XYZ file of C-alpha atoms in Angstrom:
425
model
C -73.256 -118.887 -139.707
C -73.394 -121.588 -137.532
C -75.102 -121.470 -134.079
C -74.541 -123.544 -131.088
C -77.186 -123.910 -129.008
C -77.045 -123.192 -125.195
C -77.553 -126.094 -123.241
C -80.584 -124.284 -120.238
C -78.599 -124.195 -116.810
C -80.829 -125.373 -113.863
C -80.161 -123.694 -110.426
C -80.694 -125.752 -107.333
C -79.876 -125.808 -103.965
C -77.680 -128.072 -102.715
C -79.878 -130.533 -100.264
C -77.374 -132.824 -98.362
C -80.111 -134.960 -96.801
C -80.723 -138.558 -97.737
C -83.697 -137.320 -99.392
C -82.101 -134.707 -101.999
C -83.141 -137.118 -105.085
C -86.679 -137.579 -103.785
C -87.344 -133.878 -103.426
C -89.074 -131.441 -106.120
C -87.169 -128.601 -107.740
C -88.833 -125.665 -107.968
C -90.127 -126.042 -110.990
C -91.769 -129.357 -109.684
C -93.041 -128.008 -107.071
C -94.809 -125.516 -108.983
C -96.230 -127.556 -111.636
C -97.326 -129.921 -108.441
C -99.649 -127.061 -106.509
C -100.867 -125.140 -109.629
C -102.660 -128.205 -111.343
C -105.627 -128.364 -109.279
C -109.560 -127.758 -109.335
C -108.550 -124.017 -107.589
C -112.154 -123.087 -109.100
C -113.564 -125.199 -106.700
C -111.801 -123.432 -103.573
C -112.771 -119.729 -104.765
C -116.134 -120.707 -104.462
C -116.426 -121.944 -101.486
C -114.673 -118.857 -100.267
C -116.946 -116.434 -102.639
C -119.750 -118.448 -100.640
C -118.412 -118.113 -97.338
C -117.911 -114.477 -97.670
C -121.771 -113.837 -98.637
C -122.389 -116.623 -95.890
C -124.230 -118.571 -97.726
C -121.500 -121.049 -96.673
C -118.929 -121.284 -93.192
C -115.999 -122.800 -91.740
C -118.563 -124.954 -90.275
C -120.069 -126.773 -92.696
C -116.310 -127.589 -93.798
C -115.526 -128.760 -90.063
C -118.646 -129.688 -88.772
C -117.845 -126.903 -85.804
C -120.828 -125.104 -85.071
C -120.978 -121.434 -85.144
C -116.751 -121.587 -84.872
C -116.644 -117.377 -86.144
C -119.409 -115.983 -84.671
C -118.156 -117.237 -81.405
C -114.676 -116.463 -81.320
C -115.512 -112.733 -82.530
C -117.915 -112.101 -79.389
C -115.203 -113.569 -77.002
C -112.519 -111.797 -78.777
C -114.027 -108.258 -78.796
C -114.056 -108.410 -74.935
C -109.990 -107.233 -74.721
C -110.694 -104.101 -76.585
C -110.814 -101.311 -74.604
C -114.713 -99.701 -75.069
C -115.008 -96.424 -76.036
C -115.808 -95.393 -72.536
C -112.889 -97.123 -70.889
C -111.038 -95.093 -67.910
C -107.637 -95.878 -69.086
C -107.982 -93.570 -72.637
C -110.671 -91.237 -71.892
C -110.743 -90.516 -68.131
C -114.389 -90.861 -67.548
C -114.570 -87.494 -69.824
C -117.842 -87.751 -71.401
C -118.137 -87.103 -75.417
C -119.624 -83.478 -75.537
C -117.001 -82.566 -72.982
C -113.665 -83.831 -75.200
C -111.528 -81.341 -76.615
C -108.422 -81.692 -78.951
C -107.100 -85.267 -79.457
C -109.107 -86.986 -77.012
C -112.018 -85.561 -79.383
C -111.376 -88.364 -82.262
C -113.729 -91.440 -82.373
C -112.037 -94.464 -83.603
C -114.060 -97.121 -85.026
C -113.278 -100.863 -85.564
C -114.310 -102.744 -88.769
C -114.389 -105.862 -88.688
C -114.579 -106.917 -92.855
C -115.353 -110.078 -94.822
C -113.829 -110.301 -98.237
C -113.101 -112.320 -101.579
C -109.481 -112.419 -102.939
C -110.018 -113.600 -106.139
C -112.365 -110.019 -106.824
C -109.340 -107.956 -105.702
C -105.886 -107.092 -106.373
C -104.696 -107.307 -102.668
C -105.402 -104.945 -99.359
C -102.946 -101.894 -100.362
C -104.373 -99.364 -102.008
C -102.265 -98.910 -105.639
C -102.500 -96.566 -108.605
C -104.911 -98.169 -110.981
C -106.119 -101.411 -109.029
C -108.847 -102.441 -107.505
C -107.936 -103.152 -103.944
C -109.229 -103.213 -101.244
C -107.815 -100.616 -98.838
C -108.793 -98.184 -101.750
C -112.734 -99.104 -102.136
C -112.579 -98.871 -97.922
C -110.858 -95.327 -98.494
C -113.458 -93.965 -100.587
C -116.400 -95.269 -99.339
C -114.934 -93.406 -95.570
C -114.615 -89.895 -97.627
C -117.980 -88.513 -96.318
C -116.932 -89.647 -93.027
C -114.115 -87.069 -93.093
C -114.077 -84.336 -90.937
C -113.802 -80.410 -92.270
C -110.044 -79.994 -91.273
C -109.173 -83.071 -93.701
C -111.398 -82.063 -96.040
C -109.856 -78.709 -96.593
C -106.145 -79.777 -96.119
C -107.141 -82.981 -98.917
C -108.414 -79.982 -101.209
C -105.650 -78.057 -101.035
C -103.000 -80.679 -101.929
C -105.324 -81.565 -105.487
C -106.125 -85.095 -103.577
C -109.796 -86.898 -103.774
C -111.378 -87.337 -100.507
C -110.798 -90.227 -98.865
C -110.885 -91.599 -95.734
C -107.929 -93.017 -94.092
C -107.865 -96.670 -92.418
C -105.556 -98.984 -90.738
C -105.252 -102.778 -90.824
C -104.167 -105.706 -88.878
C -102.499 -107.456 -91.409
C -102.088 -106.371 -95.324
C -103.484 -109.348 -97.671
C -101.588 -110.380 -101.327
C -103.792 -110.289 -104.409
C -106.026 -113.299 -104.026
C -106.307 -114.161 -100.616
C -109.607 -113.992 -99.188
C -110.221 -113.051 -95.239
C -113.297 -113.400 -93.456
C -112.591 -111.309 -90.381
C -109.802 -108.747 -91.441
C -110.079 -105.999 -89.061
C -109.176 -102.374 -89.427
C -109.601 -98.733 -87.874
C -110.872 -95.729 -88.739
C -110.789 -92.509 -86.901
C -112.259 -88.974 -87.256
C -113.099 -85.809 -85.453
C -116.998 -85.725 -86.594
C -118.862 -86.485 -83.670
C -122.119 -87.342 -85.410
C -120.829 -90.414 -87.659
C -122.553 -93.669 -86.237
C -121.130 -97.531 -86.612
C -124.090 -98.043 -88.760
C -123.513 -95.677 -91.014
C -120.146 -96.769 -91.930
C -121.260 -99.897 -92.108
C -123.592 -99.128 -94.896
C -121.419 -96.777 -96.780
C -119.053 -100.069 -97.380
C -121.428 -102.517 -97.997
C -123.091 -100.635 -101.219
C -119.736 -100.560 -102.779
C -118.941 -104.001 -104.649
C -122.045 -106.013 -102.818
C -121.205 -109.789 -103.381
C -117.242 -109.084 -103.216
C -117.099 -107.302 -99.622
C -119.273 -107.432 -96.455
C -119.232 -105.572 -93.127
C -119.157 -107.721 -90.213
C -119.355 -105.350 -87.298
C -118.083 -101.689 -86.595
C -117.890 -100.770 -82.855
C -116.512 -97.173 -81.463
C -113.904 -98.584 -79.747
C -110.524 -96.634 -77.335
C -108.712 -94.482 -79.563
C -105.672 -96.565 -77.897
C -106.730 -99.799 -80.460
C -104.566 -100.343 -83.254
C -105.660 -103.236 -85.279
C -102.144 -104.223 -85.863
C -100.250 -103.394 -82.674
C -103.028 -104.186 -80.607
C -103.523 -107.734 -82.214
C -101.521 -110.725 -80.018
C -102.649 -113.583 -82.762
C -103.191 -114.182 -86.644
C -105.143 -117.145 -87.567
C -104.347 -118.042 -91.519
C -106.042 -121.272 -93.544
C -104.606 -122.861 -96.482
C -107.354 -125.330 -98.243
C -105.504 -127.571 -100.902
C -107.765 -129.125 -102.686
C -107.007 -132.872 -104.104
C -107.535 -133.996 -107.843
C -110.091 -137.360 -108.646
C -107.078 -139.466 -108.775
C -105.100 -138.618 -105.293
C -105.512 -140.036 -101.941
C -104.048 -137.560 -99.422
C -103.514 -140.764 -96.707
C -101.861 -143.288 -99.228
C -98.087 -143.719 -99.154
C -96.466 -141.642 -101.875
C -94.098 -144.209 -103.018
C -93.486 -147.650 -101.837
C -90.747 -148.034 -98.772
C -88.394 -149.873 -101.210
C -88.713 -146.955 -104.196
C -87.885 -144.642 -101.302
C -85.055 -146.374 -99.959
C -84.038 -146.372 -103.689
C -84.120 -142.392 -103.701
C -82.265 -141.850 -100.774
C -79.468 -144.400 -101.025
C -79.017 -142.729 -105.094
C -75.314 -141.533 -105.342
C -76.207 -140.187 -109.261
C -74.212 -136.906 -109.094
C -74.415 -136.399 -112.733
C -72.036 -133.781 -113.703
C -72.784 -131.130 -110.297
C -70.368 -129.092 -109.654
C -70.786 -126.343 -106.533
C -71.496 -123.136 -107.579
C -70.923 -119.121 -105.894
C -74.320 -117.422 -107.389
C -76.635 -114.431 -105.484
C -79.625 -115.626 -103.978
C -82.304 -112.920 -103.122
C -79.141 -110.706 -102.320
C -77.084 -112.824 -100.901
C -74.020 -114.753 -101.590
C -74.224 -118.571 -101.008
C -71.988 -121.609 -101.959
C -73.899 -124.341 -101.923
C -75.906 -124.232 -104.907
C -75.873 -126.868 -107.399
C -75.535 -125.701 -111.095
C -76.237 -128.942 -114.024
C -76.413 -129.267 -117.125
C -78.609 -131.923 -116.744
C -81.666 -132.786 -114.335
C -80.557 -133.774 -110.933
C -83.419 -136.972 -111.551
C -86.179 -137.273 -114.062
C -89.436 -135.738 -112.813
C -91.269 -138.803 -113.535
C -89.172 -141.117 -110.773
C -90.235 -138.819 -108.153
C -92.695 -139.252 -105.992
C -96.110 -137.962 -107.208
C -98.151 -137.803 -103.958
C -98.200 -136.986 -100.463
C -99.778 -138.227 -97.070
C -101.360 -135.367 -94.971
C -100.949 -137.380 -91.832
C -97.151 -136.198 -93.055
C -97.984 -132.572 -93.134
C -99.260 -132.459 -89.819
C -96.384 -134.212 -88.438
C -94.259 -131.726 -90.061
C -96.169 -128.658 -88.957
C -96.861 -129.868 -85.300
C -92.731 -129.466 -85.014
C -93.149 -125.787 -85.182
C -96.118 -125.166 -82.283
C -94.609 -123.348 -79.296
C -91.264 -122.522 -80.309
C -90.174 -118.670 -81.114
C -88.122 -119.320 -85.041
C -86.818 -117.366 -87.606
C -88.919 -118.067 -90.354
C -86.720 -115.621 -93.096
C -86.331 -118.910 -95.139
C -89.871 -119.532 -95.658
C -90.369 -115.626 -96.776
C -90.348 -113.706 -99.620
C -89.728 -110.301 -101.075
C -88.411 -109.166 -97.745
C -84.483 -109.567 -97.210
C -83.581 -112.436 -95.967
C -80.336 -110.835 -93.137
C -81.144 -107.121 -92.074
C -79.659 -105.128 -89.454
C -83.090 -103.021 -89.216
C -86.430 -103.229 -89.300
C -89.238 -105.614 -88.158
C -87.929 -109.122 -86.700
C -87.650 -112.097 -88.966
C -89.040 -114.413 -85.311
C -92.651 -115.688 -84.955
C -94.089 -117.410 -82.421
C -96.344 -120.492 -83.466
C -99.319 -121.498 -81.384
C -100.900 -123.887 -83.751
C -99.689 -125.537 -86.526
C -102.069 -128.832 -87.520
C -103.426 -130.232 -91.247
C -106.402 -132.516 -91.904
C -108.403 -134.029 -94.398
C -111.963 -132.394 -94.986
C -114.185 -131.991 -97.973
C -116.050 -129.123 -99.339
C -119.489 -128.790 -99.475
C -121.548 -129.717 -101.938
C -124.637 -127.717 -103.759
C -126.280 -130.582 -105.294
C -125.841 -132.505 -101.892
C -123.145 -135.279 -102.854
C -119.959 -135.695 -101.525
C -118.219 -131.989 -102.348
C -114.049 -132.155 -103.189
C -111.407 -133.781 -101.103
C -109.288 -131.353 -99.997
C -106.329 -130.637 -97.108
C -106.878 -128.001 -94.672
C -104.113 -126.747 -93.070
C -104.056 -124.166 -89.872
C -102.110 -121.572 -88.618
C -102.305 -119.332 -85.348
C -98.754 -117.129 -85.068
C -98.434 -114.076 -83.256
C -97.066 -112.412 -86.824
C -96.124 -113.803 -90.024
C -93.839 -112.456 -92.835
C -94.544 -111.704 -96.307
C -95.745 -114.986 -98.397
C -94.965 -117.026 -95.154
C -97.860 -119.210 -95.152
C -98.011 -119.932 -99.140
C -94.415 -120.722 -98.491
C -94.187 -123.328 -95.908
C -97.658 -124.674 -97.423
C -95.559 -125.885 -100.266
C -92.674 -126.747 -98.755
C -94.526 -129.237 -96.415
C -96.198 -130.624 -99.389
C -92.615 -130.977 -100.852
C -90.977 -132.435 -97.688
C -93.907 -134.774 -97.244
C -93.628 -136.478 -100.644
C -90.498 -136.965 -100.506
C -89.935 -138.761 -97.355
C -88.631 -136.265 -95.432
C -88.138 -136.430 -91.654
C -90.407 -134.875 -88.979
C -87.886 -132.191 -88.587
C -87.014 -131.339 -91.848
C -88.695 -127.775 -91.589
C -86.893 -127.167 -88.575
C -83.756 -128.036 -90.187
C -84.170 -125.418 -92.986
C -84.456 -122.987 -90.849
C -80.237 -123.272 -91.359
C -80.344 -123.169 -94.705
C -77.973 -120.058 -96.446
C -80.474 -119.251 -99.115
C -84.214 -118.934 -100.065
C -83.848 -121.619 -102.672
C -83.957 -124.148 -99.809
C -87.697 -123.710 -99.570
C -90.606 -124.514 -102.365
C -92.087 -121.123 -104.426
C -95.027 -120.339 -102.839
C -98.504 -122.398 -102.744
C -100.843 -120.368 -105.000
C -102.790 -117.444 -103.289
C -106.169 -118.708 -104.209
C -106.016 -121.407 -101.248
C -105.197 -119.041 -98.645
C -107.526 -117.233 -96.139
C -107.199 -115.090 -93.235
C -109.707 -116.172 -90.775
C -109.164 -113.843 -88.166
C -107.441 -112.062 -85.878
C -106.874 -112.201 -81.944
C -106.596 -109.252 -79.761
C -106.884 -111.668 -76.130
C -104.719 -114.249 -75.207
C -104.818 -117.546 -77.542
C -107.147 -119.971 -76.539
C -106.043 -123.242 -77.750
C -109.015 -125.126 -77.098
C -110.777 -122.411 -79.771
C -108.935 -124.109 -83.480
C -110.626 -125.471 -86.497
C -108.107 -128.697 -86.442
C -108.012 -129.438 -82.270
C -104.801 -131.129 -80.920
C -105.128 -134.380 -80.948
């Protein structure tokens, strides 16, 4: 019997700028962020967890971490503050004002871990915190934990809940019990002879029952390093101005036709369905200036946006549930290099910085390689901004692979923007 084969439908989105023909599909895009020297990244982050490397040898800012997180610490509310505990000394608290709440402040690799929740049958993080906290518990949990056929654990609370290979070197969380004898130390220790190497303890402090690492916080601060191959320049022009002009000025519709299709849930109808690519990978620009990036970012500092487009596995329209709107302080990129063991110039990479008062799911990986995207191709200085309008995910680049991505901390005072890796210019 004779079979026809099927001719593989590609799925775009339908990009009316001048720069549609200049601009990776997703497939590009892809191909484009995961072919790079990633090993080289993981270890500098492995290194800076252990610190036997820092944010400052990679920015030449002395001490930037250390600093911050004495500053920072002064907005939460001490153990002893008035406000939560009335000037009621410990032996003297009954009932709820009787729990001690402790902050951690935790350093740890992403590529050792299969994200912060705690999941049946991985190795995550919130679960090695959990069960390293169990002799912390007090006898009420204990008993009620026994009773249900559960193992004793501890229970903790985050600021912000990290994907599988995302590293953070001042992720913060809470733990509260009703033992009065537990010191900060002794958590401290209990974590720290878990997976030595993989997680450190920063600090713990007994801090106002009233802190909530995630409610409390007013600021996230996120870093994306992208490091360059041998061959790329991250300030040369991707194409030449003529080549460009060429791309944008391209009428080669092929045989497009506008498509209705679901989109993450949603019905759109401005896709593009061909039979044929929309232009051949190999005309498209191949490189990107990070002078570019930065222009692009700098378009979203101090302006309160729906970023829905630039996230993932969250629905993109709801009716309920948390708001889709963050608020950007700081939004910059720069050229930096890693450092190097043998004491030679260490990998070219971009950094790229990001201080929001929340972010969504896959947010950051997301409008990492969408900038990338927009930047090769020519795009203007607005053209995140404009997506912001788009009707369907599709719009934006697949997310920048986790292994570039670090939470660097997180902000429970005002935001100082005089305290950033990459300063305003």
């Amino acid at each position: 019997m004779e079979t026809q084969a099927q001719k593989k439908i590609y799925l775009h989105y339908n990009h009316t700028d001048p720069c549609r023909f200049a601009r990776w599909n997703a497939r590009e895009s892809y191909e484009f962020m995961e072919a790079r020297p990633w090993q080289e990244v993981n270890e500098f982050y492995s290194n800076a967890v252990n610190g036997h490397s820092s944010l400052s040898a990679l920015f030449g800012i002395q001490n930037f971490l250390q600093t911050h997180h004495v500053h920072n610490n002064a907005e939460i509310p001490e153990v002893s503050d008035k406000t939560d505990l009335e000037s009621v000394s410990a032996e003297e608290r009954t009932g709820r004002w009787a729990r001690s709440t402790f902050k951690i402040v935790l350093s740890y690799h992403g590529g050792s871990f299969d994200g912060w929740q705690k999941q049946p049958g991985l190795n995550t993080v919130q679960g090695l915190i959990e069960i390293s906290l169990g002799k912390f518990v007090d006898e009420n949990k204990v008993k009620l934990l026994k009773d249900k056929g559960l193992p004793l654990e501890g229970c903790v609370v985050v600021a912000g809940r990290t994907d599988k290979g995302v590293t953070a070197l001042q992720q913060n969380c809470a733990f509260s019990t009703w033992r009065r004898d537990i010191k900060p130390w002794d958590i401290g220790e209990a974590i720290n002879s878990a997976v030595p190497g993989k997680l450190r303890v920063i600090s713990v402090s007994e801090v106002s029952r009233i802190f909530h690492p995630n409610f409390s916080a007013k600021w996230r601060r996120y870093l994306y390093i992208f490091p360059l191959n041998d061959w790329e320049d991250g300030e040369q022009n991707s194409e030449s101005r003529e080549d460009l002009e060429h791309f944008r000025c391209s009428e080669n519709e092929g045989d497009q036709k506008i498509g209705r299709v679901e989109c993450n849930g949603e019905t759109v109808e401005n896709q593009i369905i061909n039979d044929e690519e929309e232009l051949e990978s190999g005309k498209k620009p191949c490189n990107f200036r990070i002078s570019r990036v930065n222009q692009l970012l700098q378009q979203l500092e101090g302006k309160l946006l729906s970023y829905k487009i630039f996230a993932r596995d969250t629905k993109a329209s709801r009716s309920v549930g948390p708001p889709t709107e963050c608020f950007v302080y700081h939004a910059r990129a720069t050229e930096a290099r890693l450092p190097s063991s043998d004491h030679g110039e260490g990998r070219k990479v971009m950094c790229v910085e990001l201080v929001a008062n929340r972010f969504l799911r896959k947010m950051v990986r997301v409008l990492l390689a969408t900038s990338v995207r927009e930047a090769a191709a020519g795009a203007e200085e607005d053209a995140l901004l404009k997506l912001m309008d788009a009707t369907c995910r599709r719009a934006t680049a697949p997310p920048a692979p986790a292994d570039g991505l670090c939470l660097v901390d997180v902000g429970y005072d005002e935001f100082d923007s005089q305290i950033c890796l990459i300063p305003k210019d």
